[in-house]
Amino acid sequence: MNRTYEAIVVGGGVIGGSVAYSLAKRGMEVLLLEKDSLAGQASGAAAGMLGAQAELEGEGPLFQLAKTSRAMFNGLADELKIASGIDIELVNKGMMKLALTDREQQEHRRILEVHRQNNEVAELFTGDEARRREPALANEVMGALYLERDGQVAAPQLALGFLKSAEALGSVIKEDVEVHSFHSSKGKIIGVATTEGDFMSDNIVVTGGAWSESLLMEMGLPLITHPVKGECFSVRTEVPLLSSTIFSSGCYLVPKKGGRIIVGATVIPNTFNQQTTVKGISLLLENAKKLVPSIEEAEWEGAWAGIRPQTADGLPYMGEHPDYDGLFIATGHYRNGILLSPITGEVMADLIEGKKPSLDISSFRIERLISKKTR
Ligand code: FAD
Ligand code: GLY
């Protein structure tokens, strides 16, 4: 068996999948190692919103990254379908951020201005206009900020689409193989030690989501990340209740294929515990009923949780280890890893090939949040 590759990707979530796919497209021989099952962690738990404008305000380096990534989805959906046969279920029907109070309406007016100043498309609806588009909305909805360009996908399908497309292009993908340490020589990475022995490469990319921090401690890199649990549930109705994604301060509702709706998500910091709790799910359900009362008639499907990888400043890490050539890191995508996955794959492939990425990634550099003293 070949144990030497041009690149090794550690982690089979949406970020690892995207990096492997971008590298495979550029003709590299890639090995991807996943300790559990593919898309089995945050990437399989996500609601799939491409909320560049709904989740971010319209300014700053993260918004530029998100906007560039969002624009890649139309082409990507076709590419992944052709390469892997997987439909990522891209829906371009926009997002409605609802206001139930005067204060929320005022806040939406402020955000509208920010988006417009940045030449982004955004529109304000009255409550009646919002209900004309989405008749299931409650009478209490006072207005909505409509973000036409924020679409959504099926998150597990996206992660699997990247991974299976990389495989179709010749990458080797192994589940149930955990990387526990690295091999290096004179400040250069040369391989990984795993539960199936050693695999060698001059380019290793850590995309381990919330588990990246503990792995990178092996290489003396005290990355600061925080695990943040998110719980979701899903229901189904015979006739679809919604067409656009509904977003509010208390929850979001994302309409999927076949009358399915995903309702998310709680935000519980500093835990790797993935149990769903009655407290979390009942809070989401109460909030969802305030927005779409008829959801209480829907058929219950199930509930789940995932762990988001958060960083201290809310920006992802994308770059190379400051002390080891060839050890690359892409993690910390927190609430937006699905949205940011296509651009992350391309940026990391550029860095590995020694090319300058097409957009400024200096805000995401690894060195910004580590203590020099501990290195
Ligand atoms: P993960 O998906 O966690 O993948 C990392 C993988 O690495 C795991 O499979 C893990 O087993 C593996 N791994 C770790 N260490 C090792 C090792 N040592 N050896 C081998 N394998 C290893 N984002 C959006 O853009 N839109 C949304 O609507 C959205 N909704 C969300 C809803 C919820 C409830 C949650 C929890 C998250 C949501 N997110 C959303 C965020 C998004 O899911 C994450 O940002 C993204 O999935 C992170 O991807 P990842 O590949 O870095 O991590
Ligand atoms: N972006 C949605 C979430 O993380 O819950």
Short mmCIF file of C-alpha atoms and ligand atoms in Angstrom, two decimals:
data_model
loop_
_atom_site.label_atom_id
_atom_site.label_comp_id
_atom_site.label_asym_id
_atom_site.label_seq_id
_atom_site.Cartn_x
_atom_site.Cartn_y
_atom_site.Cartn_z
CA MET A 1 0.00 0.00 0.00
CA ASN A 2 1.22 3.52 -0.85
CA ARG A 3 1.99 5.36 2.42
CA THR A 4 3.33 8.59 0.84
CA TYR A 5 1.07 11.33 -0.57
CA GLU A 6 1.49 14.82 -1.94
CA ALA A 7 -0.94 16.09 0.74
CA ILE A 8 -2.67 14.63 3.80
CA VAL A 9 -5.89 16.22 5.11
CA VAL A 10 -6.83 15.50 8.73
CA GLY A 11 -10.61 15.61 9.27
CA GLY A 12 -13.54 14.60 7.08
CA GLY A 13 -15.94 17.50 7.64
CA VAL A 14 -16.93 20.18 5.14
CA ILE A 15 -13.61 22.04 5.50
CA GLY A 16 -11.46 18.92 5.04
CA GLY A 17 -13.69 17.86 2.15
CA SER A 18 -13.36 21.21 0.42
CA VAL A 19 -9.57 21.31 0.89
CA ALA A 20 -9.22 17.75 -0.45
CA TYR A 21 -11.45 18.57 -3.44
CA SER A 22 -9.54 21.77 -4.33
CA LEU A 23 -6.20 19.93 -4.09
CA ALA A 24 -7.48 16.97 -6.14
CA LYS A 25 -8.76 19.35 -8.84
CA ARG A 26 -5.22 20.74 -9.09
CA GLY A 27 -3.91 17.23 -9.71
CA MET A 28 -2.47 16.46 -6.27
CA GLU A 29 -2.44 12.97 -4.80
CA VAL A 30 -4.38 13.40 -1.55
CA LEU A 31 -5.06 11.20 1.49
CA LEU A 32 -7.87 12.29 3.85
CA LEU A 33 -8.11 10.73 7.32
CA GLU A 34 -11.26 10.88 9.46
CA LYS A 35 -11.31 9.50 13.00
CA ASP A 36 -15.05 8.70 13.02
CA SER A 37 -17.38 8.90 10.01
CA LEU A 38 -17.42 11.41 7.15
CA ALA A 39 -19.52 14.51 7.89
CA GLY A 40 -20.28 12.96 11.29
CA GLN A 41 -19.63 16.09 13.37
CA ALA A 42 -20.56 19.80 12.97
CA SER A 43 -20.82 19.54 9.17
CA GLY A 44 -23.50 16.87 9.42
CA ALA A 45 -25.39 18.80 12.12
CA ALA A 46 -25.53 22.17 10.33
CA ALA A 47 -28.68 23.77 8.95
CA GLY A 48 -26.92 24.72 5.69
CA MET A 49 -27.66 28.47 5.58
CA LEU A 50 -25.44 30.57 3.35
CA GLY A 51 -26.05 33.58 5.56
CA ALA A 52 -23.33 35.99 4.47
CA GLN A 53 -25.64 38.96 5.08
CA ALA A 54 -27.94 37.38 7.70
CA GLU A 55 -25.09 36.29 9.99
CA LEU A 56 -22.53 39.02 9.21
CA GLU A 57 -23.17 42.71 8.86
CA GLY A 58 -21.65 43.65 5.55
CA GLU A 59 -18.22 44.97 6.46
CA GLY A 60 -14.84 43.56 7.36
CA PRO A 61 -12.59 40.74 6.14
CA LEU A 62 -14.91 37.91 7.20
CA PHE A 63 -17.77 39.41 5.23
CA GLN A 64 -15.56 39.70 2.12
CA LEU A 65 -14.58 36.06 2.52
CA ALA A 66 -18.21 35.01 3.06
CA LYS A 67 -19.46 37.01 0.08
CA THR A 68 -16.84 35.49 -2.23
CA SER A 69 -17.68 32.01 -0.97
CA ARG A 70 -21.45 32.51 -1.33
CA ALA A 71 -20.95 33.45 -4.98
CA MET A 72 -19.20 30.13 -5.63
CA PHE A 73 -22.21 27.93 -4.80
CA ASN A 74 -24.07 28.05 -8.13
CA GLY A 75 -21.10 26.68 -10.05
CA LEU A 76 -20.16 24.33 -7.22
CA ALA A 77 -23.60 22.67 -7.12
CA ASP A 78 -23.20 21.65 -10.79
CA GLU A 79 -19.57 20.61 -10.40
CA LEU A 80 -20.20 18.34 -7.41
CA LYS A 81 -23.28 16.80 -9.08
CA ILE A 82 -21.22 15.91 -12.15
CA ALA A 83 -18.20 14.63 -10.19
CA SER A 84 -20.02 12.68 -7.45
CA GLY A 85 -23.70 12.42 -8.39
CA ILE A 86 -24.54 14.20 -5.10
CA ASP A 87 -27.14 16.98 -5.14
CA ILE A 88 -26.26 19.62 -2.52
CA GLU A 89 -29.88 20.90 -2.72
CA LEU A 90 -28.96 24.54 -3.29
CA VAL A 91 -32.00 26.81 -2.78
CA ASN A 92 -31.77 30.48 -3.81
CA LYS A 93 -34.95 31.83 -2.23
CA GLY A 94 -33.38 34.29 0.17
CA MET A 95 -33.64 34.81 3.92
CA MET A 96 -36.12 36.86 5.91
CA LYS A 97 -34.87 38.30 9.19
CA LEU A 98 -38.01 38.91 11.18
CA ALA A 99 -38.79 41.78 13.56
CA LEU A 100 -41.28 41.24 16.37
CA THR A 101 -40.47 44.46 18.25
CA ASP A 102 -39.87 48.15 17.43
CA ARG A 103 -36.29 47.72 18.51
CA GLU A 104 -35.74 44.89 16.01
CA GLN A 105 -37.28 46.99 13.24
CA GLN A 106 -34.95 49.85 14.10
CA GLU A 107 -31.99 47.45 14.07
CA HIS A 108 -33.06 46.15 10.63
CA ARG A 109 -33.17 49.70 9.28
CA ARG A 110 -29.61 50.23 10.51
CA ILE A 111 -28.38 46.96 8.96
CA LEU A 112 -30.18 47.78 5.69
CA GLU A 113 -28.11 50.96 5.44
CA VAL A 114 -24.85 49.09 6.08
CA HIS A 115 -25.69 46.57 3.34
CA ARG A 116 -26.67 49.30 0.90
CA GLN A 117 -23.51 51.30 1.58
CA ASN A 118 -21.59 48.15 0.68
CA ASN A 119 -23.63 47.67 -2.51
CA GLU A 120 -25.36 44.56 -1.15
CA VAL A 121 -28.94 43.71 -2.04
CA ALA A 122 -31.34 44.07 0.92
CA GLU A 123 -34.97 45.10 1.28
CA LEU A 124 -37.36 45.94 4.13
CA PHE A 125 -40.85 44.38 4.17
CA THR A 126 -43.79 45.39 6.32
CA GLY A 127 -45.44 42.58 8.29
CA ASP A 128 -48.16 42.25 5.63
CA GLU A 129 -45.62 42.13 2.80
CA ALA A 130 -43.70 39.42 4.64
CA ARG A 131 -46.95 37.43 5.16
CA ARG A 132 -47.89 37.79 1.49
CA ARG A 133 -44.62 36.02 0.61
CA GLU A 134 -44.79 33.58 3.51
CA PRO A 135 -48.44 33.09 4.56
CA ALA A 136 -47.49 30.84 7.53
CA LEU A 137 -45.86 33.76 9.40
CA ALA A 138 -47.54 34.92 12.63
CA ASN A 139 -49.65 38.10 12.75
CA GLU A 140 -47.22 39.39 15.39
CA VAL A 141 -44.42 39.69 12.78
CA MET A 142 -44.02 43.49 12.39
CA GLY A 143 -41.59 43.47 9.48
CA ALA A 144 -38.69 41.70 7.83
CA LEU A 145 -35.29 42.40 6.37
CA TYR A 146 -35.19 40.38 3.15
CA LEU A 147 -31.78 39.19 1.97
CA GLU A 148 -32.31 37.83 -1.50
CA ARG A 149 -28.79 36.48 -2.05
CA ASP A 150 -28.51 34.40 1.14
CA GLY A 151 -29.44 30.89 -0.01
CA GLN A 152 -29.08 27.49 1.64
CA VAL A 153 -27.91 23.94 0.95
CA ALA A 154 -28.19 20.49 2.57
CA ALA A 155 -25.07 20.62 4.77
CA PRO A 156 -24.34 16.87 5.05
CA GLN A 157 -24.76 16.55 1.27
CA LEU A 158 -22.33 19.41 0.69
CA ALA A 159 -19.65 17.81 2.88
CA LEU A 160 -20.19 14.41 1.23
CA GLY A 161 -20.30 16.05 -2.21
CA PHE A 162 -16.83 17.52 -1.67
CA LEU A 163 -15.46 14.26 -0.23
CA LYS A 164 -16.90 11.96 -2.90
CA SER A 165 -15.83 14.37 -5.67
CA ALA A 166 -12.27 14.38 -4.28
CA GLU A 167 -12.41 10.57 -4.26
CA ALA A 168 -13.66 10.52 -7.85
CA LEU A 169 -10.60 12.61 -8.77
CA GLY A 170 -8.27 10.02 -7.23
CA SER A 171 -8.04 11.02 -3.53
CA VAL A 172 -7.89 8.24 -0.94
CA ILE A 173 -10.36 8.71 1.92
CA LYS A 174 -10.16 6.64 5.10
CA GLU A 175 -12.72 6.63 7.94
CA ASP A 176 -12.02 5.35 11.47
CA VAL A 177 -8.37 6.44 11.32
CA GLU A 178 -7.30 8.92 13.99
CA VAL A 179 -4.20 11.09 13.67
CA HIS A 180 -2.58 11.32 17.08
CA SER A 181 0.75 13.03 16.33
CA PHE A 182 3.05 14.37 13.61
CA HIS A 183 6.52 13.55 12.31
CA SER A 184 8.91 16.38 11.53
CA SER A 185 12.54 16.90 10.65
CA LYS A 186 14.53 20.15 10.91
CA GLY A 187 11.44 22.39 11.10
CA LYS A 188 9.62 20.59 8.25
CA ILE A 189 6.60 18.36 8.52
CA ILE A 190 7.12 14.89 7.03
CA GLY A 191 4.17 12.75 8.13
CA VAL A 192 1.47 11.74 10.62
CA ALA A 193 1.23 8.93 13.15
CA THR A 194 -2.23 7.33 13.22
CA THR A 195 -4.18 4.40 14.61
CA GLU A 196 -3.24 2.62 11.34
CA GLY A 197 0.45 3.48 11.46
CA ASP A 198 2.40 6.23 9.71
CA PHE A 199 1.52 8.10 6.50
CA MET A 200 4.07 10.42 4.97
CA SER A 201 3.70 13.79 3.22
CA ASP A 202 5.41 17.19 2.97
CA ASN A 203 2.00 18.90 3.13
CA ILE A 204 -0.39 18.22 6.00
CA VAL A 205 -3.61 20.18 6.52
CA VAL A 206 -5.36 20.07 9.90
CA THR A 207 -9.12 20.52 9.40
CA GLY A 208 -10.25 18.88 12.63
CA GLY A 209 -12.96 21.42 13.56
CA ALA A 210 -13.36 21.79 17.33
CA TRP A 211 -10.81 18.99 17.85
CA SER A 212 -7.98 20.80 16.02
CA GLU A 213 -6.74 22.59 19.13
CA SER A 214 -5.83 19.43 21.05
CA LEU A 215 -4.13 17.90 17.99
CA LEU A 216 -2.06 21.02 17.32
CA MET A 217 -0.84 21.15 20.93
CA GLU A 218 1.26 18.15 19.83
CA MET A 219 3.19 20.58 17.65
CA GLY A 220 3.54 23.21 20.38
CA LEU A 221 0.87 25.44 18.85
CA PRO A 222 -1.53 26.80 21.46
CA LEU A 223 -4.35 27.76 19.07
CA ILE A 224 -7.19 29.32 20.99
CA THR A 225 -10.52 27.74 19.99
CA HIS A 226 -13.72 27.09 21.94
CA PRO A 227 -16.24 24.31 21.37
CA VAL A 228 -19.80 25.70 21.15
CA LYS A 229 -22.67 23.23 21.12
CA GLY A 230 -25.67 23.84 18.86
CA GLU A 231 -28.91 21.82 19.10
CA CYS A 232 -31.46 21.55 16.27
CA PHE A 233 -34.64 19.65 15.49
CA SER A 234 -36.60 18.92 12.33
CA VAL A 235 -40.27 18.47 11.44
CA ARG A 236 -42.15 17.63 8.26
CA THR A 237 -45.44 18.77 6.76
CA GLU A 238 -47.35 17.35 3.80
CA VAL A 239 -47.61 20.79 2.15
CA PRO A 240 -44.41 22.89 2.61
CA LEU A 241 -44.97 25.66 5.20
CA LEU A 242 -42.19 27.99 3.99
CA SER A 243 -40.16 28.77 0.90
CA SER A 244 -37.55 31.27 2.23
CA THR A 245 -35.34 30.72 5.26
CA ILE A 246 -36.70 32.49 8.33
CA PHE A 247 -34.19 34.01 10.76
CA SER A 248 -34.84 35.68 14.11
CA SER A 249 -33.06 36.37 17.36
CA GLY A 250 -34.65 33.29 18.99
CA CYS A 251 -34.25 30.67 16.25
CA TYR A 252 -34.12 30.04 12.51
CA LEU A 253 -36.29 27.83 10.28
CA VAL A 254 -34.75 26.39 7.13
CA PRO A 255 -37.17 24.74 4.67
CA LYS A 256 -35.73 21.61 3.06
CA LYS A 257 -36.81 19.18 0.35
CA GLY A 258 -40.03 17.20 0.86
CA GLY A 259 -41.73 19.57 3.35
CA ARG A 260 -38.96 19.20 5.92
CA ILE A 261 -37.97 22.17 8.16
CA ILE A 262 -34.80 22.36 10.25
CA VAL A 263 -35.18 24.58 13.34
CA GLY A 264 -32.00 25.71 15.08
CA ALA A 265 -30.04 26.36 17.05
CA THR A 266 -28.92 26.73 20.64
CA VAL A 267 -25.53 28.29 21.47
CA ILE A 268 -23.94 26.55 24.47
CA PRO A 269 -20.27 27.49 24.98
CA ASN A 270 -17.36 25.44 26.27
CA THR A 271 -18.68 21.92 25.92
CA PHE A 272 -17.97 18.86 23.78
CA ASN A 273 -21.14 17.19 25.14
CA GLN A 274 -23.42 16.44 22.18
CA GLN A 275 -26.59 15.44 24.00
CA THR A 276 -29.80 17.22 23.08
CA THR A 277 -31.66 18.58 26.10
CA VAL A 278 -35.35 19.12 26.77
CA LYS A 279 -34.46 22.69 27.79
CA GLY A 280 -32.71 23.46 24.49
CA ILE A 281 -35.25 21.86 22.17
CA SER A 282 -38.31 23.21 24.00
CA LEU A 283 -36.89 26.75 23.88
CA LEU A 284 -36.36 26.46 20.12
CA LEU A 285 -39.87 25.06 19.67
CA GLU A 286 -41.46 27.90 21.67
CA ASN A 287 -39.53 30.48 19.63
CA ALA A 288 -40.44 28.77 16.33
CA LYS A 289 -44.15 28.76 17.27
CA LYS A 290 -44.03 32.52 17.83
CA LEU A 291 -42.85 32.97 14.23
CA VAL A 292 -44.79 30.17 12.48
CA PRO A 293 -47.67 29.07 14.74
CA SER A 294 -48.82 26.18 12.51
CA ILE A 295 -45.49 24.42 13.02
CA GLU A 296 -47.11 22.78 16.06
CA GLU A 297 -49.22 20.66 13.70
CA ALA A 298 -46.14 19.34 11.85
CA GLU A 299 -44.88 15.78 12.17
CA TRP A 300 -41.88 15.47 14.53
CA GLU A 301 -38.73 14.01 12.93
CA GLY A 302 -35.86 14.23 15.40
CA ALA A 303 -33.27 16.31 17.23
CA TRP A 304 -29.47 16.41 17.18
CA ALA A 305 -26.48 18.52 18.22
CA GLY A 306 -23.08 19.47 16.85
CA ILE A 307 -19.98 21.31 18.09
CA ARG A 308 -19.03 24.57 16.36
CA PRO A 309 -15.32 25.51 16.37
CA GLN A 310 -15.14 29.10 17.65
CA THR A 311 -12.08 31.34 17.93
CA ALA A 312 -11.46 34.19 20.39
CA ASP A 313 -11.95 36.92 17.75
CA GLY A 314 -14.64 35.14 15.71
CA LEU A 315 -12.40 34.78 12.63
CA PRO A 316 -11.25 31.43 11.23
CA TYR A 317 -7.62 30.31 11.15
CA MET A 318 -6.17 29.76 7.68
CA GLY A 319 -2.45 29.44 7.19
CA GLU A 320 0.77 27.60 7.92
CA HIS A 321 2.23 26.70 11.31
CA PRO A 322 4.72 29.45 12.26
CA ASP A 323 7.44 26.91 13.17
CA TYR A 324 6.86 23.93 10.85
CA ASP A 325 6.94 24.26 7.07
CA GLY A 326 4.24 22.24 5.38
CA LEU A 327 1.87 22.04 8.38
CA PHE A 328 -1.27 23.94 7.33
CA ILE A 329 -4.36 24.74 9.40
CA ALA A 330 -7.95 25.58 8.41
CA THR A 331 -10.34 25.69 11.34
CA GLY A 332 -12.42 27.97 13.57
CA HIS A 333 -15.24 28.59 11.08
CA TYR A 334 -17.72 28.71 13.98
CA ARG A 335 -21.29 29.46 12.71
CA ASN A 336 -20.37 29.75 9.03
CA GLY A 337 -18.28 26.75 8.00
CA ILE A 338 -20.80 25.58 5.40
CA LEU A 339 -20.92 29.03 3.82
CA LEU A 340 -17.13 29.47 3.98
CA SER A 341 -16.16 26.00 2.78
CA PRO A 342 -15.70 26.61 -0.99
CA ILE A 343 -13.39 29.62 -0.55
CA THR A 344 -11.48 27.93 2.29
CA GLY A 345 -10.63 24.98 0.02
CA GLU A 346 -9.33 27.30 -2.71
CA VAL A 347 -7.33 29.50 -0.31
CA MET A 348 -5.67 26.48 1.33
CA ALA A 349 -4.85 24.91 -2.03
CA ASP A 350 -3.22 28.21 -3.10
CA LEU A 351 -1.13 28.31 0.09
CA ILE A 352 -0.03 24.68 -0.35
CA GLU A 353 0.96 25.36 -3.96
CA GLY A 354 2.89 28.43 -2.79
CA LYS A 355 0.56 30.84 -4.65
CA LYS A 356 -0.87 34.10 -3.36
CA PRO A 357 -4.60 33.64 -2.64
CA SER A 358 -6.95 35.81 -4.69
CA LEU A 359 -8.12 37.73 -1.61
CA ASP A 360 -6.36 39.19 1.42
CA ILE A 361 -6.29 36.55 4.17
CA SER A 362 -3.97 38.37 6.59
CA SER A 363 -6.79 38.70 9.16
CA PHE A 364 -7.01 34.90 9.38
CA ARG A 365 -3.30 34.19 9.94
CA ILE A 366 -2.41 31.61 12.58
CA GLU A 367 0.03 33.80 14.53
CA ARG A 368 -2.56 36.40 15.55
CA LEU A 369 -3.96 34.59 18.58
CA ILE A 370 -1.16 32.52 20.00
CA SER A 371 0.99 33.40 22.91
CA LYS A 372 4.63 33.90 21.80
CA LYS A 373 5.81 32.86 25.28
CA THR A 374 4.47 29.32 24.96
CA ARG A 375 6.07 28.70 21.55
P1 FAD B 1 -16.32 19.30 11.55
O1 FAD B 1 -17.49 19.15 10.70
O2 FAD B 1 -16.51 19.14 13.02
O3 FAD B 1 -15.26 18.26 11.01
C1 FAD B 1 -14.03 18.02 11.63
C2 FAD B 1 -13.73 16.55 11.48
O4 FAD B 1 -12.40 16.27 11.87
C3 FAD B 1 -14.63 15.68 12.35
O5 FAD B 1 -15.33 14.76 11.53
C4 FAD B 1 -13.67 15.01 13.31
O6 FAD B 1 -14.06 13.68 13.65
C5 FAD B 1 -12.37 15.02 12.50
N1 FAD B 1 -11.17 14.95 13.32
C6 FAD B 1 -10.86 15.75 14.36
N2 FAD B 1 -9.65 15.40 14.88
C7 FAD B 1 -9.19 14.36 14.14
C8 FAD B 1 -8.02 13.55 14.20
N3 FAD B 1 -7.10 13.74 15.14
N4 FAD B 1 -7.87 12.56 13.29
C9 FAD B 1 -8.82 12.36 12.31
N5 FAD B 1 -9.97 13.09 12.24
C10 FAD B 1 -10.14 14.08 13.13
N6 FAD B 1 -22.55 26.86 9.22
C11 FAD B 1 -23.08 27.49 8.15
O7 FAD B 1 -22.36 28.02 7.30
N7 FAD B 1 -24.45 27.55 7.99
C12 FAD B 1 -25.31 27.00 8.89
O8 FAD B 1 -26.53 27.06 8.72
C13 FAD B 1 -24.77 26.35 10.02
N8 FAD B 1 -25.59 25.81 10.94
C14 FAD B 1 -25.06 25.16 12.01
C15 FAD B 1 -25.92 24.56 12.93
C16 FAD B 1 -25.41 23.84 13.99
C17 FAD B 1 -26.34 23.19 14.96
C18 FAD B 1 -24.01 23.72 14.14
C19 FAD B 1 -23.43 22.91 15.28
C20 FAD B 1 -23.14 24.33 13.25
C21 FAD B 1 -23.66 25.06 12.17
N9 FAD B 1 -22.83 25.70 11.25
C22 FAD B 1 -23.35 26.31 10.16
C23 FAD B 1 -21.37 25.73 11.43
C24 FAD B 1 -20.69 24.62 10.64
O9 FAD B 1 -21.37 23.41 10.85
C25 FAD B 1 -19.22 24.49 11.03
O10 FAD B 1 -18.58 25.74 10.99
C26 FAD B 1 -18.50 23.53 10.08
O11 FAD B 1 -19.22 22.33 9.94
C27 FAD B 1 -17.09 23.23 10.56
O12 FAD B 1 -16.57 22.30 9.67
P2 FAD B 1 -15.23 21.51 10.01
O13 FAD B 1 -14.95 20.62 8.87
O14 FAD B 1 -14.19 22.50 10.42
O15 FAD B 1 -15.57 20.69 11.34
N1 GLY B 2 -25.15 29.37 11.48
C1 GLY B 2 -26.12 28.76 12.29
C2 GLY B 2 -25.62 28.13 13.50
O1 GLY B 2 -24.44 28.00 13.69
O2 GLY B 2 -26.43 27.74 14.30
#
